[in-house]
Amino acid sequence: MKPGMSLIKHYLQFKDFRAEEYAYLFERAATIKTRFKNYEKYTPLVDRTLAMIFEKASTRTRVSFEAGMYQMGGSVVNLTTGDSQLGRAEPIEDSARVISRMVDIVMIRTYEQTKLDAFAAHSRVPVINGLTNEYHPCQILADVFTFIEQRGSIKGKVVAWVGDGNNMANTWLQAADILGFTLHVSTPGGYEIDAKLGSVNNPACVKTFNHPMEACEGAHLVTTDVWTSMGYEAENDARMKAFVDWCVDRDMMAAARPDALFMHCLPAHRGEEVEAEVIDGPQSVVWDEAENRMHVQKALMEYLLIGRIG
Ligand code: CP
Ligand code: NVA
């Protein structure tokens, strides 16, 4: 590694940024979103190129990063495992050395976090986590931004996580620790958050509950995710049985605060992790949540490539 390479700012986990940086990013995303809604052209990333590497499927991440980069004046290269040498066992370190000599920023969706970390360690340019088995920081960036848009500061609030102790749950936990809210977690036995991945500085930011209804009590936000994440398909049958009581339904929403929001990172499976009446109901903000991926990621790319504006 060349001297100075470690000074590059990456976004590999939610805990890579401080609360004060998030405050800036949420303000900035709001400004960028307002300008976009007013059809104001804003192209600070002319001549910059984003490489996107997908080792797993995607709809939202692909479209939000690609559309966002073009809107900011830049261009995009899309690579998948199947159509690049990544699928033919070229070492990730070599891929990082090569790709980062040709583009200005890289977004990666892959399996193990260690693979993302290895790429970042050998990259000359900023690297963004577009989802790993362990974390999904861009999604929680959008989710917290969506909460703030709807309800104001998330500090001191209660977020209920119902379902799998997965990449989303791990990232919510890091967010609770950094942004000062409480995460109520209810997972089936055997699917708890891995204590190592979800390690926090402030243990009081998380409370665990055996019953999902209890986790939802008093929550300002109830959120869930698929029962079987990408890469875990072989466990699908066992998961369908284990998670049957962890479907977010109207009773759970009724246990939360009357003004509680419902979020889901999508894609959703109605009748599994959430009832149709909840995700398609008045408390659900899932479409804003999905759209906001683009606005927050534009703010994130601007921050990583240019730094603070104003
Ligand atoms: N929420 C999310 O990351 O969606 P995609 O898998 O479609 O990118
Ligand atoms: N936990 C899910 C999130 C999909 C956006 C997965 O990893 O498949």
GROMACS .gro file of C-alpha atoms and ligand atoms in nm:
model
  326
    1MET     CA    1   0.000   0.000   0.000
    2LYS     CA    2   0.130   0.345  -0.089
    3PRO     CA    3   0.183   0.595   0.193
    4GLY     CA    4  -0.124   0.809   0.233
    5MET     CA    5  -0.365   0.555   0.087
    6SER     CA    6  -0.525   0.501   0.425
    7LEU     CA    7  -0.632   0.868   0.421
    8ILE     CA    8  -0.895   0.790   0.161
    9LYS     CA    9  -1.241   0.803   0.312
   10HIS     CA   10  -1.445   0.488   0.255
   11TYR     CA   11  -1.800   0.402   0.363
   12LEU     CA   12  -1.779   0.035   0.459
   13GLN     CA   13  -1.988   0.030   0.777
   14PHE     CA   14  -2.230   0.274   0.937
   15LYS     CA   15  -1.979   0.332   1.217
   16ASP     CA   16  -1.727   0.476   0.968
   17PHE     CA   17  -1.887   0.820   1.017
   18ARG     CA   18  -1.947   1.023   1.332
   19ALA     CA   19  -2.284   1.169   1.440
   20GLU     CA   20  -2.170   1.513   1.330
   21GLU     CA   21  -2.091   1.382   0.978
   22TYR     CA   22  -2.438   1.226   0.961
   23ALA     CA   23  -2.595   1.556   1.063
   24TYR     CA   24  -2.413   1.718   0.770
   25LEU     CA   25  -2.511   1.440   0.527
   26PHE     CA   26  -2.880   1.451   0.622
   27GLU     CA   27  -2.888   1.830   0.570
   28ARG     CA   28  -2.707   1.793   0.243
   29ALA     CA   29  -2.936   1.513   0.120
   30ALA     CA   30  -3.237   1.735   0.195
   31THR     CA   31  -3.087   2.018  -0.012
   32ILE     CA   32  -2.999   1.786  -0.300
   33LYS     CA   33  -3.347   1.633  -0.292
   34THR     CA   34  -3.521   1.973  -0.294
   35ARG     CA   35  -3.315   2.088  -0.592
   36PHE     CA   36  -3.390   1.765  -0.776
   37LYS     CA   37  -3.764   1.806  -0.711
   38ASN     CA   38  -3.741   2.161  -0.847
   39TYR     CA   39  -3.570   2.037  -1.167
   40GLU     CA   40  -3.254   2.233  -1.082
   41LYS     CA   41  -2.950   2.096  -1.260
   42TYR     CA   42  -2.666   2.016  -1.021
   43THR     CA   43  -2.361   1.853  -1.180
   44PRO     CA   44  -2.062   1.870  -0.944
   45LEU     CA   45  -1.931   1.527  -1.055
   46VAL     CA   46  -1.869   1.599  -1.425
   47ASP     CA   47  -1.582   1.377  -1.549
   48ARG     CA   48  -1.606   1.153  -1.242
   49THR     CA   49  -1.678   0.783  -1.289
   50LEU     CA   50  -1.845   0.542  -1.050
   51ALA     CA   51  -1.774   0.169  -1.086
   52MET     CA   52  -2.050  -0.051  -0.945
   53ILE     CA   53  -1.966  -0.414  -0.871
   54PHE     CA   54  -2.257  -0.648  -0.810
   55GLU     CA   55  -2.193  -0.999  -0.687
   56LYS     CA   56  -2.559  -1.023  -0.576
   57ALA     CA   57  -2.883  -0.910  -0.740
   58SER     CA   58  -3.019  -0.556  -0.701
   59THR     CA   59  -3.291  -0.322  -0.819
   60ARG     CA   60  -3.284  -0.020  -0.586
   61THR     CA   61  -2.910  -0.003  -0.526
   62ARG     CA   62  -2.833  -0.029  -0.897
   63VAL     CA   63  -3.089   0.229  -1.008
   64SER     CA   64  -3.030   0.475  -0.724
   65PHE     CA   65  -2.652   0.484  -0.764
   66GLU     CA   66  -2.662   0.487  -1.144
   67ALA     CA   67  -2.934   0.752  -1.179
   68GLY     CA   68  -2.778   0.958  -0.899
   69MET     CA   69  -2.432   0.959  -1.056
   70TYR     CA   70  -2.568   1.060  -1.399
   71GLN     CA   71  -2.779   1.336  -1.243
   72MET     CA   72  -2.464   1.476  -1.084
   73GLY     CA   73  -2.289   1.486  -1.422
   74GLY     CA   74  -2.075   1.174  -1.385
   75SER     CA   75  -2.076   0.838  -1.554
   76VAL     CA   76  -2.109   0.478  -1.440
   77VAL     CA   77  -1.949   0.142  -1.518
   78ASN     CA   78  -2.144  -0.165  -1.406
   79LEU     CA   79  -1.968  -0.496  -1.339
   80THR     CA   80  -2.117  -0.822  -1.224
   81THR     CA   81  -1.954  -1.147  -1.120
   82GLY     CA   82  -2.081  -1.318  -1.434
   83ASP     CA   83  -1.949  -1.068  -1.686
   84SER     CA   84  -1.610  -0.981  -1.533
   85GLN     CA   85  -1.296  -1.160  -1.418
   86LEU     CA   86  -1.433  -1.141  -1.061
   87GLY     CA   87  -1.628  -1.456  -1.144
   88ARG     CA   88  -1.311  -1.627  -1.266
   89ALA     CA   89  -1.122  -1.594  -0.939
   90GLU     CA   90  -0.909  -1.285  -1.009
   91PRO     CA   91  -0.792  -1.184  -0.661
   92ILE     CA   92  -1.003  -0.905  -0.513
   93GLU     CA   93  -0.684  -0.711  -0.430
   94ASP     CA   94  -0.579  -0.714  -0.798
   95SER     CA   95  -0.928  -0.608  -0.908
   96ALA     CA   96  -0.910  -0.319  -0.661
   97ARG     CA   97  -0.568  -0.206  -0.783
   98VAL     CA   98  -0.683  -0.207  -1.147
   99ILE     CA   99  -1.037  -0.069  -1.119
  100SER     CA  100  -0.934   0.212  -0.883
  101ARG     CA  101  -0.675   0.339  -1.135
  102MET     CA  102  -0.952   0.404  -1.386
  103VAL     CA  103  -1.248   0.535  -1.188
  104ASP     CA  104  -1.302   0.787  -0.908
  105ILE     CA  105  -1.528   0.594  -0.672
  106VAL     CA  106  -1.643   0.233  -0.635
  107MET     CA  107  -1.963   0.082  -0.495
  108ILE     CA  108  -1.958  -0.291  -0.416
  109ARG     CA  109  -2.233  -0.538  -0.328
  110THR     CA  110  -2.081  -0.867  -0.225
  111TYR     CA  111  -2.089  -1.152   0.026
  112GLU     CA  112  -1.832  -1.132   0.308
  113GLN     CA  113  -1.743  -0.795   0.456
  114THR     CA  114  -1.379  -0.912   0.451
  115LYS     CA  115  -1.392  -0.906   0.071
  116LEU     CA  116  -1.512  -0.545   0.072
  117ASP     CA  117  -1.246  -0.455   0.329
  118ALA     CA  118  -0.976  -0.619   0.115
  119PHE     CA  119  -1.090  -0.423  -0.191
  120ALA     CA  120  -1.088  -0.096   0.006
  121ALA     CA  121  -0.741  -0.165   0.146
  122HIS     CA  122  -0.604  -0.185  -0.209
  123SER     CA  123  -0.812   0.091  -0.367
  124ARG     CA  124  -0.682   0.434  -0.463
  125VAL     CA  125  -1.035   0.575  -0.449
  126PRO     CA  126  -1.327   0.577  -0.203
  127VAL     CA  127  -1.523   0.252  -0.170
  128ILE     CA  128  -1.890   0.232  -0.066
  129ASN     CA  129  -2.062  -0.073   0.080
  130GLY     CA  130  -2.369  -0.146  -0.136
  131LEU     CA  131  -2.458  -0.443   0.093
  132THR     CA  132  -2.260  -0.730   0.237
  133ASN     CA  133  -2.369  -1.031   0.441
  134GLU     CA  134  -2.288  -0.827   0.750
  135TYR     CA  135  -2.398  -0.465   0.678
  136HIS     CA  136  -2.612  -0.240   0.456
  137PRO     CA  137  -2.513   0.115   0.558
  138CYS     CA  138  -2.654   0.301   0.253
  139GLN     CA  139  -2.997   0.160   0.335
  140ILE     CA  140  -2.989   0.277   0.696
  141LEU     CA  141  -2.864   0.615   0.577
  142ALA     CA  142  -3.182   0.638   0.367
  143ASP     CA  143  -3.401   0.500   0.646
  144VAL     CA  144  -3.283   0.748   0.909
  145PHE     CA  145  -3.311   1.033   0.655
  146THR     CA  146  -3.670   0.922   0.583
  147PHE     CA  147  -3.750   0.915   0.956
  148ILE     CA  148  -3.609   1.267   1.000
  149GLU     CA  149  -3.813   1.393   0.702
  150GLN     CA  150  -4.132   1.255   0.853
  151ARG     CA  151  -4.081   1.298   1.226
  152GLY     CA  152  -3.771   1.512   1.297
  153SER     CA  153  -3.465   1.400   1.493
  154ILE     CA  154  -3.430   1.027   1.563
  155LYS     CA  155  -3.231   1.094   1.882
  156GLY     CA  156  -3.406   0.948   2.187
  157LYS     CA  157  -3.661   0.761   1.977
  158VAL     CA  158  -3.736   0.386   1.974
  159VAL     CA  159  -3.693   0.173   1.662
  160ALA     CA  160  -3.832  -0.183   1.669
  161TRP     CA  161  -3.655  -0.446   1.460
  162VAL     CA  162  -3.872  -0.754   1.402
  163GLY     CA  163  -3.718  -1.053   1.224
  164ASP     CA  164  -3.377  -1.176   1.120
  165GLY     CA  165  -3.059  -1.063   1.298
  166ASN     CA  166  -2.913  -0.986   0.955
  167ASN     CA  167  -2.712  -0.718   0.772
  168MET     CA  168  -2.993  -0.465   0.821
  169ALA     CA  169  -3.025  -0.542   1.193
  170ASN     CA  170  -2.648  -0.514   1.247
  171THR     CA  171  -2.647  -0.177   1.074
  172TRP     CA  172  -2.949  -0.046   1.268
  173LEU     CA  173  -2.758  -0.133   1.583
  174GLN     CA  174  -2.454   0.070   1.477
  175ALA     CA  175  -2.688   0.358   1.390
  176ALA     CA  176  -2.857   0.343   1.732
  177ASP     CA  177  -2.518   0.360   1.901
  178ILE     CA  178  -2.395   0.655   1.693
  179LEU     CA  179  -2.716   0.857   1.658
  180GLY     CA  180  -2.849   0.805   2.013
  181PHE     CA  181  -3.173   0.613   1.974
  182THR     CA  182  -3.284   0.279   2.120
  183LEU     CA  183  -3.320  -0.036   1.911
  184HIS     CA  184  -3.575  -0.292   2.029
  185VAL     CA  185  -3.483  -0.625   1.872
  186SER     CA  186  -3.694  -0.939   1.847
  187THR     CA  187  -3.561  -1.232   1.646
  188PRO     CA  188  -3.647  -1.603   1.657
  189GLY     CA  189  -3.407  -1.815   1.865
  190GLY     CA  190  -3.097  -1.899   1.663
  191TYR     CA  191  -3.127  -1.587   1.444
  192GLU     CA  192  -3.006  -1.328   1.697
  193ILE     CA  193  -2.775  -1.041   1.606
  194ASP     CA  194  -2.416  -1.163   1.616
  195ALA     CA  195  -2.274  -0.983   1.921
  196LYS     CA  196  -1.939  -0.939   1.746
  197LEU     CA  197  -2.092  -0.768   1.442
  198GLY     CA  198  -2.335  -0.561   1.641
  199SER     CA  199  -2.083  -0.450   1.904
  200VAL     CA  200  -2.171  -0.108   2.047
  201ASN     CA  201  -2.009   0.147   2.276
  202ASN     CA  202  -2.333   0.215   2.459
  203PRO     CA  203  -2.498  -0.116   2.559
  204ALA     CA  204  -2.815   0.071   2.662
  205CYS     CA  205  -2.892   0.150   2.297
  206VAL     CA  206  -3.026  -0.203   2.243
  207LYS     CA  207  -3.297  -0.405   2.419
  208THR     CA  208  -3.390  -0.757   2.317
  209PHE     CA  209  -3.736  -0.914   2.342
  210ASN     CA  210  -3.854  -1.273   2.298
  211HIS     CA  211  -4.188  -1.162   2.157
  212PRO     CA  212  -4.208  -0.924   1.861
  213MET     CA  213  -4.518  -0.756   2.003
  214GLU     CA  214  -4.320  -0.651   2.311
  215ALA     CA  215  -4.045  -0.509   2.091
  216CYS     CA  216  -4.303  -0.293   1.912
  217GLU     CA  217  -4.450  -0.146   2.231
  218GLY     CA  218  -4.393   0.230   2.235
  219ALA     CA  219  -4.190   0.226   1.911
  220HIS     CA  220  -4.171   0.534   1.688
  221LEU     CA  221  -4.072   0.313   1.395
  222VAL     CA  222  -4.132  -0.055   1.324
  223THR     CA  223  -3.912  -0.216   1.062
  224THR     CA  224  -3.837  -0.559   0.922
  225ASP     CA  225  -3.673  -0.736   0.630
  226VAL     CA  226  -3.693  -1.062   0.438
  227TRP     CA  227  -3.666  -1.385   0.635
  228THR     CA  228  -3.405  -1.521   0.395
  229SER     CA  229  -3.134  -1.281   0.280
  230MET     CA  230  -2.935  -1.323  -0.040
  231GLY     CA  231  -2.674  -1.594   0.008
  232TYR     CA  232  -2.882  -1.787   0.264
  233GLU     CA  233  -3.127  -1.949   0.022
  234ALA     CA  234  -3.031  -2.303   0.132
  235GLU     CA  235  -3.182  -2.223   0.475
  236ASN     CA  236  -3.513  -2.107   0.330
  237ASP     CA  237  -3.734  -2.397   0.444
  238ALA     CA  238  -3.606  -2.388   0.802
  239ARG     CA  239  -3.642  -2.009   0.811
  240MET     CA  240  -4.004  -2.019   0.686
  241LYS     CA  241  -4.089  -2.229   0.993
  242ALA     CA  242  -3.875  -2.042   1.245
  243PHE     CA  243  -3.997  -1.692   1.148
  244VAL     CA  244  -4.370  -1.761   1.124
  245ASP     CA  245  -4.451  -1.550   1.436
  246TRP     CA  246  -4.229  -1.263   1.318
  247CYS     CA  247  -4.466  -1.122   1.056
  248VAL     CA  248  -4.530  -0.752   1.118
  249ASP     CA  249  -4.908  -0.731   1.137
  250ARG     CA  250  -5.171  -0.479   1.244
  251ASP     CA  251  -5.155  -0.594   1.606
  252MET     CA  252  -4.784  -0.519   1.621
  253MET     CA  253  -4.838  -0.177   1.464
  254ALA     CA  254  -5.117  -0.116   1.719
  255ALA     CA  255  -4.871  -0.192   2.000
  256ALA     CA  256  -4.639   0.079   1.868
  257ARG     CA  257  -4.710   0.451   1.911
  258PRO     CA  258  -5.018   0.571   1.721
  259ASP     CA  259  -4.796   0.779   1.492
  260ALA     CA  260  -4.541   0.500   1.438
  261LEU     CA  261  -4.396   0.459   1.090
  262PHE     CA  262  -4.337   0.129   0.911
  263MET     CA  263  -4.025   0.075   0.698
  264HIS     CA  264  -3.889  -0.212   0.491
  265CYS     CA  265  -3.576  -0.190   0.278
  266LEU     CA  266  -3.749  -0.395   0.003
  267PRO     CA  267  -3.789  -0.627  -0.177
  268ALA     CA  268  -4.080  -0.737   0.045
  269HIS     CA  269  -4.275  -1.061   0.068
  270ARG     CA  270  -4.632  -0.980   0.167
  271GLY     CA  271  -4.772  -1.251   0.393
  272GLU     CA  272  -4.426  -1.350   0.517
  273GLU     CA  273  -4.231  -1.081   0.708
  274VAL     CA  274  -4.511  -0.824   0.672
  275GLU     CA  275  -4.886  -0.823   0.620
  276ALA     CA  276  -5.006  -0.649   0.304
  277GLU     CA  277  -5.229  -0.425   0.520
  278VAL     CA  278  -4.921  -0.290   0.697
  279ILE     CA  279  -4.681  -0.235   0.406
  280ASP     CA  280  -4.961  -0.094   0.190
  281GLY     CA  281  -5.124   0.090   0.480
  282PRO     CA  282  -5.114   0.452   0.598
  283GLN     CA  283  -4.819   0.413   0.837
  284SER     CA  284  -4.591   0.270   0.569
  285VAL     CA  285  -4.329   0.500   0.415
  286VAL     CA  286  -4.153   0.235   0.206
  287TRP     CA  287  -4.175   0.422  -0.127
  288ASP     CA  288  -4.022   0.740   0.016
  289GLU     CA  289  -3.763   0.519   0.183
  290ALA     CA  290  -3.670   0.360  -0.151
  291GLU     CA  291  -3.656   0.695  -0.333
  292ASN     CA  292  -3.441   0.843  -0.060
  293ARG     CA  293  -3.168   0.590  -0.136
  294MET     CA  294  -3.086   0.805  -0.438
  295HIS     CA  295  -3.084   1.138  -0.256
  296VAL     CA  296  -2.868   1.024   0.037
  297GLN     CA  297  -2.625   0.842  -0.188
  298LYS     CA  298  -2.582   1.155  -0.401
  299ALA     CA  299  -2.491   1.340  -0.081
  300LEU     CA  300  -2.259   1.053   0.016
  301MET     CA  301  -2.075   1.047  -0.319
  302GLU     CA  302  -2.041   1.426  -0.315
  303TYR     CA  303  -1.899   1.408   0.039
  304LEU     CA  304  -1.650   1.131  -0.043
  305LEU     CA  305  -1.533   1.294  -0.368
  306ILE     CA  306  -1.547   1.667  -0.298
  307GLY     CA  307  -1.588   1.702   0.077
  308ARG     CA  308  -1.819   1.945   0.251
  309ILE     CA  309  -2.005   2.205   0.050
  310GLY     CA  310  -2.046   2.551   0.198
  311CP      N1  311  -3.298  -0.234  -0.051
  311CP      C1  312  -3.213  -0.272  -0.146
  311CP      O1  313  -3.090  -0.265  -0.130
  311CP      O2  314  -3.271  -0.314  -0.261
  311CP      P1  315  -3.199  -0.387  -0.383
  311CP      O3  316  -3.158  -0.524  -0.337
  311CP      O4  317  -3.304  -0.391  -0.490
  311CP      O5  318  -3.079  -0.306  -0.425
  312NVA     N1  319  -3.123  -0.854   0.409
  312NVA     C1  320  -3.151  -0.849   0.266
  312NVA     C2  321  -3.154  -0.707   0.220
  312NVA     C3  322  -3.187  -0.690   0.074
  312NVA     C4  323  -3.181  -0.547   0.029
  312NVA     C5  324  -3.046  -0.928   0.190
  312NVA     O1  325  -2.929  -0.919   0.226
  312NVA     O2  326  -3.082  -0.999   0.095
   0.00000   0.00000   0.00000
